[in-house]
């Protein structure tokens, strides 16, 4: 298997993931036929303005998605990536996903570029709380709490982005299940390439990243990584 050859011949890998890796766990992606942005309007649910206008509606949507995430289980892609970290091959996961499936599969070093759906942040004092089960009421602190995620028009967390760039310069990269259209995450494979590293991509369809990938594996993430898991075994 060519992905296994890519993995075996590498001196260290960073994995960049998007919504497609969690699709096989039943969590909807954003774009495409059944994507969230086909059914819901991001400007009404995922912007600071939307939250100011109608915090209850925004929270209701995030609490629904939080429930979905907690009822989902990590699939073979999440599990294999965690196993590869345990073996010392994968050095870190950089994810655009707000779900916690990488952590629940056993991954330790996970960089969340777009925040986490299982966290809320106080708008006044900045305190962050993490939940270990879905919530059904809006959490309060000294001020209104908001989902601890990155919304449209907001910058990415500085430390996480810096670390993601450093890792992309340093290691080979496997990109899994991202459409590669949202910046700055979409630039990371290009940074890896420019730094002389190899890039492999796993996706059910080609993306803007495919053109620079040394290896493109077409397929569902859980199925592709199940094959890798067999070879590790
Ligand atoms: P998208 O919904 O844009 O893209 C999902 C990608 O996964 C597509 O390229 C699909 O072809 C692919 N895909 C679907 N099912 C798959 C499967 N079973 N196996 C492998 N690949 C599969 O999701 P992202 O690229 O993650 O941002 O979107 C990036 C950002 O846009 C998100 O983090 C979110 C969204 O707006 C914020 O919320 C800030």
Short mmCIF file of C-alpha atoms and ligand atoms in Angstrom, two decimals:
data_model
loop_
_atom_site.label_atom_id
_atom_site.label_comp_id
_atom_site.label_asym_id
_atom_site.label_seq_id
_atom_site.Cartn_x
_atom_site.Cartn_y
_atom_site.Cartn_z
CA UNK A 1 0.00 0.00 0.00
CA UNK A 2 1.46 3.32 -1.11
CA UNK A 3 0.31 5.27 1.97
CA UNK A 4 2.01 2.71 4.17
CA UNK A 5 5.23 3.11 2.14
CA UNK A 6 4.94 6.88 2.62
CA UNK A 7 4.54 6.39 6.39
CA UNK A 8 7.24 3.77 6.73
CA UNK A 9 9.84 5.80 4.86
CA UNK A 10 9.23 9.00 6.83
CA UNK A 11 11.33 10.41 9.67
CA UNK A 12 8.28 12.04 11.24
CA UNK A 13 4.75 12.93 10.20
CA UNK A 14 2.29 15.64 11.09
CA UNK A 15 -1.34 14.96 10.21
CA UNK A 16 -3.67 17.76 9.11
CA UNK A 17 -7.34 16.87 9.40
CA UNK A 18 -10.66 18.35 8.35
CA UNK A 19 -14.32 17.46 8.63
CA UNK A 20 -13.97 14.50 6.21
CA UNK A 21 -12.13 12.41 8.81
CA UNK A 22 -15.14 12.58 11.13
CA UNK A 23 -17.71 12.03 8.37
CA UNK A 24 -17.44 8.25 8.83
CA UNK A 25 -18.27 8.78 12.52
CA UNK A 26 -21.54 10.41 11.48
CA UNK A 27 -20.54 14.05 11.95
CA UNK A 28 -21.60 16.15 8.95
CA UNK A 29 -18.98 18.04 6.91
CA UNK A 30 -19.42 21.72 6.00
CA UNK A 31 -19.35 21.70 2.21
CA UNK A 32 -20.82 19.32 -0.36
CA UNK A 33 -24.33 17.94 -0.81
CA UNK A 34 -25.05 17.07 2.83
CA UNK A 35 -22.77 19.75 4.27
CA UNK A 36 -23.84 21.99 7.16
CA UNK A 37 -23.32 25.15 5.08
CA UNK A 38 -25.86 23.81 2.60
CA UNK A 39 -28.56 23.71 5.26
CA UNK A 40 -27.59 26.54 7.57
CA UNK A 41 -26.37 30.07 6.94
CA UNK A 42 -22.94 30.65 8.52
CA UNK A 43 -23.64 34.37 8.93
CA UNK A 44 -26.61 33.54 11.21
CA UNK A 45 -24.76 30.98 13.33
CA UNK A 46 -21.00 31.27 13.14
CA UNK A 47 -20.02 34.92 13.37
CA UNK A 48 -19.50 37.28 16.34
CA UNK A 49 -22.32 39.45 14.94
CA UNK A 50 -24.73 36.50 14.91
CA UNK A 51 -23.88 35.76 18.55
CA UNK A 52 -24.43 39.40 19.57
CA UNK A 53 -27.77 39.43 17.78
CA UNK A 54 -29.12 36.09 18.97
CA UNK A 55 -26.93 34.22 21.48
CA UNK A 56 -29.71 31.73 22.27
CA UNK A 57 -30.00 30.64 18.63
CA UNK A 58 -26.23 30.30 18.23
CA UNK A 59 -25.94 28.33 21.47
CA UNK A 60 -28.85 26.09 20.46
CA UNK A 61 -27.01 25.18 17.25
CA UNK A 62 -23.72 24.53 19.06
CA UNK A 63 -25.43 22.49 21.80
CA UNK A 64 -27.04 20.33 19.07
CA UNK A 65 -23.64 19.81 17.45
CA UNK A 66 -22.04 19.13 20.84
CA UNK A 67 -24.59 16.36 21.41
CA UNK A 68 -23.76 14.91 17.97
CA UNK A 69 -20.04 14.94 18.77
CA UNK A 70 -20.44 13.24 22.15
CA UNK A 71 -22.67 10.53 20.70
CA UNK A 72 -20.20 9.87 17.84
CA UNK A 73 -17.33 7.41 18.17
CA UNK A 74 -13.81 7.73 16.76
CA UNK A 75 -13.42 5.69 13.57
CA UNK A 76 -10.46 3.69 12.24
CA UNK A 77 -8.82 6.82 10.82
CA UNK A 78 -8.72 8.55 14.24
CA UNK A 79 -7.61 5.29 15.89
CA UNK A 80 -4.83 4.54 13.40
CA UNK A 81 -3.45 8.08 13.68
CA UNK A 82 -3.38 7.70 17.48
CA UNK A 83 -1.62 4.34 17.10
CA UNK A 84 0.98 5.91 14.78
CA UNK A 85 1.63 8.56 17.45
CA UNK A 86 2.09 5.84 20.05
CA UNK A 87 4.65 4.26 17.70
CA UNK A 88 6.53 7.57 17.50
CA UNK A 89 5.83 8.06 13.78
CA UNK A 90 3.14 10.74 14.02
CA UNK A 91 4.44 13.74 15.94
CA UNK A 92 1.23 15.76 16.12
CA UNK A 93 -2.26 16.20 14.72
CA UNK A 94 -3.29 19.63 13.48
CA UNK A 95 -7.06 19.69 13.19
CA UNK A 96 -9.59 22.15 11.87
CA UNK A 97 -12.28 20.08 13.57
CA UNK A 98 -13.94 21.27 16.74
CA UNK A 99 -14.86 17.72 17.74
CA UNK A 100 -12.89 15.70 20.28
CA UNK A 101 -12.61 12.44 18.34
CA UNK A 102 -8.81 12.57 17.99
CA UNK A 103 -8.41 12.83 21.77
CA UNK A 104 -11.01 10.13 22.39
CA UNK A 105 -9.12 7.84 19.97
CA UNK A 106 -5.99 8.31 22.08
CA UNK A 107 -4.09 11.09 20.27
CA UNK A 108 -2.11 13.16 22.73
CA UNK A 109 -0.69 16.03 20.76
CA UNK A 110 -3.67 17.64 19.07
CA UNK A 111 -3.61 21.25 17.92
CA UNK A 112 -7.10 22.69 17.48
CA UNK A 113 -6.86 25.50 14.95
CA UNK A 114 -10.59 26.31 15.10
CA UNK A 115 -11.23 25.72 18.80
CA UNK A 116 -13.29 23.02 20.51
CA UNK A 117 -17.02 22.49 20.66
CA UNK A 118 -16.76 20.91 24.12
CA UNK A 119 -15.52 24.20 25.58
CA UNK A 120 -17.06 27.57 26.44
CA UNK A 121 -15.24 30.84 27.04
CA UNK A 122 -16.30 33.81 29.16
CA UNK A 123 -16.65 36.94 27.05
CA UNK A 124 -15.58 39.09 30.01
CA UNK A 125 -12.77 37.32 31.90
CA UNK A 126 -11.70 34.83 29.20
CA UNK A 127 -12.03 31.79 31.47
CA UNK A 128 -12.40 28.54 29.51
CA UNK A 129 -14.41 25.57 30.78
CA UNK A 130 -14.43 22.12 29.23
CA UNK A 131 -17.43 19.78 29.39
CA UNK A 132 -17.24 16.00 29.48
CA UNK A 133 -20.84 15.62 28.38
CA UNK A 134 -23.22 17.68 26.24
CA UNK A 135 -24.84 20.67 27.91
CA UNK A 136 -28.41 21.84 27.53
CA UNK A 137 -28.19 25.25 29.20
CA UNK A 138 -26.12 28.26 28.31
CA UNK A 139 -23.13 28.32 30.68
CA UNK A 140 -22.54 31.48 32.69
CA UNK A 141 -19.45 33.02 34.26
CA UNK A 142 -18.98 36.66 35.29
CA UNK A 143 -20.34 37.45 31.84
CA UNK A 144 -21.96 35.69 28.93
CA UNK A 145 -20.09 32.56 27.83
CA UNK A 146 -19.67 31.69 24.16
CA UNK A 147 -18.65 28.49 22.38
CA UNK A 148 -14.84 28.35 22.39
CA UNK A 149 -14.59 28.09 18.62
CA UNK A 150 -13.25 30.31 15.86
CA UNK A 151 -16.00 32.06 13.92
CA UNK A 152 -15.92 33.63 10.47
CA UNK A 153 -14.02 36.89 10.58
CA UNK A 154 -12.07 35.93 13.71
CA UNK A 155 -8.33 35.25 13.84
CA UNK A 156 -7.02 31.80 14.69
CA UNK A 157 -5.44 31.29 18.12
CA UNK A 158 -1.91 32.65 17.77
CA UNK A 159 0.04 29.99 19.66
CA UNK A 160 -1.72 27.11 17.87
CA UNK A 161 -1.16 28.64 14.45
CA UNK A 162 2.52 29.31 15.14
CA UNK A 163 3.03 25.74 16.30
CA UNK A 164 1.14 24.37 13.29
CA UNK A 165 3.40 26.32 10.92
CA UNK A 166 6.55 25.10 12.73
CA UNK A 167 5.39 21.48 12.54
CA UNK A 168 4.53 21.84 8.85
CA UNK A 169 8.07 23.07 8.15
CA UNK A 170 9.63 20.23 10.08
CA UNK A 171 7.76 17.03 9.16
CA UNK A 172 6.16 15.20 6.25
CA UNK A 173 2.41 15.76 6.17
CA UNK A 174 -0.66 13.59 5.66
CA UNK A 175 -3.73 15.68 4.87
CA UNK A 176 -7.02 13.93 5.61
CA UNK A 177 -10.55 15.00 4.66
CA UNK A 178 -10.27 18.72 4.14
CA UNK A 179 -11.55 20.70 1.16
CA UNK A 180 -8.47 22.90 1.47
CA UNK A 181 -10.33 26.15 0.91
CA UNK A 182 -10.29 27.76 4.35
CA UNK A 183 -7.22 29.81 5.20
CA UNK A 184 -4.81 29.79 6.88
CA UNK A 185 -5.14 26.01 7.49
CA UNK A 186 -5.21 25.39 3.73
CA UNK A 187 -1.70 26.88 3.40
CA UNK A 188 -0.05 24.38 5.74
CA UNK A 189 0.50 21.65 3.09
CA UNK A 190 2.03 24.31 0.82
CA UNK A 191 4.35 25.36 3.66
CA UNK A 192 5.38 21.71 4.12
CA UNK A 193 6.10 21.39 0.41
CA UNK A 194 8.07 24.65 0.28
CA UNK A 195 10.13 23.40 3.23
CA UNK A 196 11.16 20.33 1.23
CA UNK A 197 8.81 17.92 3.02
CA UNK A 198 6.56 15.34 1.36
CA UNK A 199 2.77 15.62 1.36
CA UNK A 200 0.22 12.79 1.11
CA UNK A 201 -3.50 13.41 0.84
CA UNK A 202 -6.46 11.15 1.68
CA UNK A 203 -9.83 12.32 0.40
CA UNK A 204 -12.85 11.01 -1.47
CA UNK A 205 -12.23 13.69 -4.10
CA UNK A 206 -9.45 15.93 -5.39
CA UNK A 207 -8.89 19.34 -3.76
CA UNK A 208 -6.63 22.35 -4.38
CA UNK A 209 -4.00 20.48 -2.31
CA UNK A 210 -3.94 17.50 -4.70
CA UNK A 211 -1.84 19.36 -7.26
CA UNK A 212 1.13 19.60 -4.86
CA UNK A 213 0.66 16.21 -3.15
CA UNK A 214 3.36 13.58 -3.68
CA UNK A 215 0.69 10.95 -3.10
CA UNK A 216 -3.09 11.17 -3.45
CA UNK A 217 -5.15 8.33 -2.00
CA UNK A 218 -8.77 8.42 -3.06
CA UNK A 219 -11.07 6.85 -0.51
CA UNK A 220 -12.98 7.19 2.72
CA UNK A 221 -10.62 8.04 5.56
CA UNK A 222 -11.79 5.21 7.84
CA UNK A 223 -11.33 2.60 5.09
CA UNK A 224 -7.93 3.86 3.94
CA UNK A 225 -6.56 3.93 7.50
CA UNK A 226 -8.10 0.53 8.33
CA UNK A 227 -5.71 -0.87 5.72
CA UNK A 228 -2.81 0.97 7.37
CA UNK A 229 -3.85 -0.40 10.76
CA UNK A 230 -3.75 -3.96 9.35
CA UNK A 231 -0.21 -3.37 8.10
CA UNK A 232 0.90 -1.99 11.49
CA UNK A 233 -0.66 -5.00 13.19
P1 LIG B 1 -15.27 20.70 4.34
O1 LIG B 1 -16.69 20.32 4.60
O2 LIG B 1 -15.02 21.96 3.60
O3 LIG B 1 -14.56 19.55 3.48
C1 LIG B 1 -14.67 18.20 3.84
C2 LIG B 1 -13.74 17.41 2.94
O4 LIG B 1 -13.79 16.06 3.36
C3 LIG B 1 -14.10 17.43 1.46
O5 LIG B 1 -12.92 17.66 0.69
C4 LIG B 1 -14.65 16.03 1.19
O6 LIG B 1 -14.35 15.56 -0.12
C5 LIG B 1 -13.90 15.22 2.23
N1 LIG B 1 -14.58 14.00 2.69
C6 LIG B 1 -15.90 13.80 2.92
N2 LIG B 1 -16.12 12.56 3.41
C7 LIG B 1 -14.90 11.97 3.52
C8 LIG B 1 -14.46 10.69 3.98
N3 LIG B 1 -15.32 9.77 4.46
N4 LIG B 1 -13.14 10.43 3.95
C9 LIG B 1 -12.24 11.35 3.48
N5 LIG B 1 -12.61 12.56 3.04
C10 LIG B 1 -13.91 12.87 3.06
O7 LIG B 1 -14.51 20.63 5.74
P2 LIG B 1 -13.13 21.31 6.16
O8 LIG B 1 -12.15 21.29 5.05
O9 LIG B 1 -12.75 20.73 7.46
O10 LIG B 1 -14.33 26.33 9.88
O11 LIG B 1 -13.61 22.80 6.40
C11 LIG B 1 -12.71 23.75 6.87
C12 LIG B 1 -13.41 24.73 7.77
O12 LIG B 1 -14.55 25.30 7.10
C13 LIG B 1 -14.01 24.13 9.03
O13 LIG B 1 -13.08 23.94 10.05
C14 LIG B 1 -15.03 25.16 9.40
C15 LIG B 1 -15.65 25.41 8.05
O14 LIG B 1 -16.25 26.66 7.87
C16 LIG B 1 -14.76 26.99 10.95
O15 LIG B 1 -15.76 26.67 11.55
C17 LIG B 1 -13.89 28.14 11.34
#
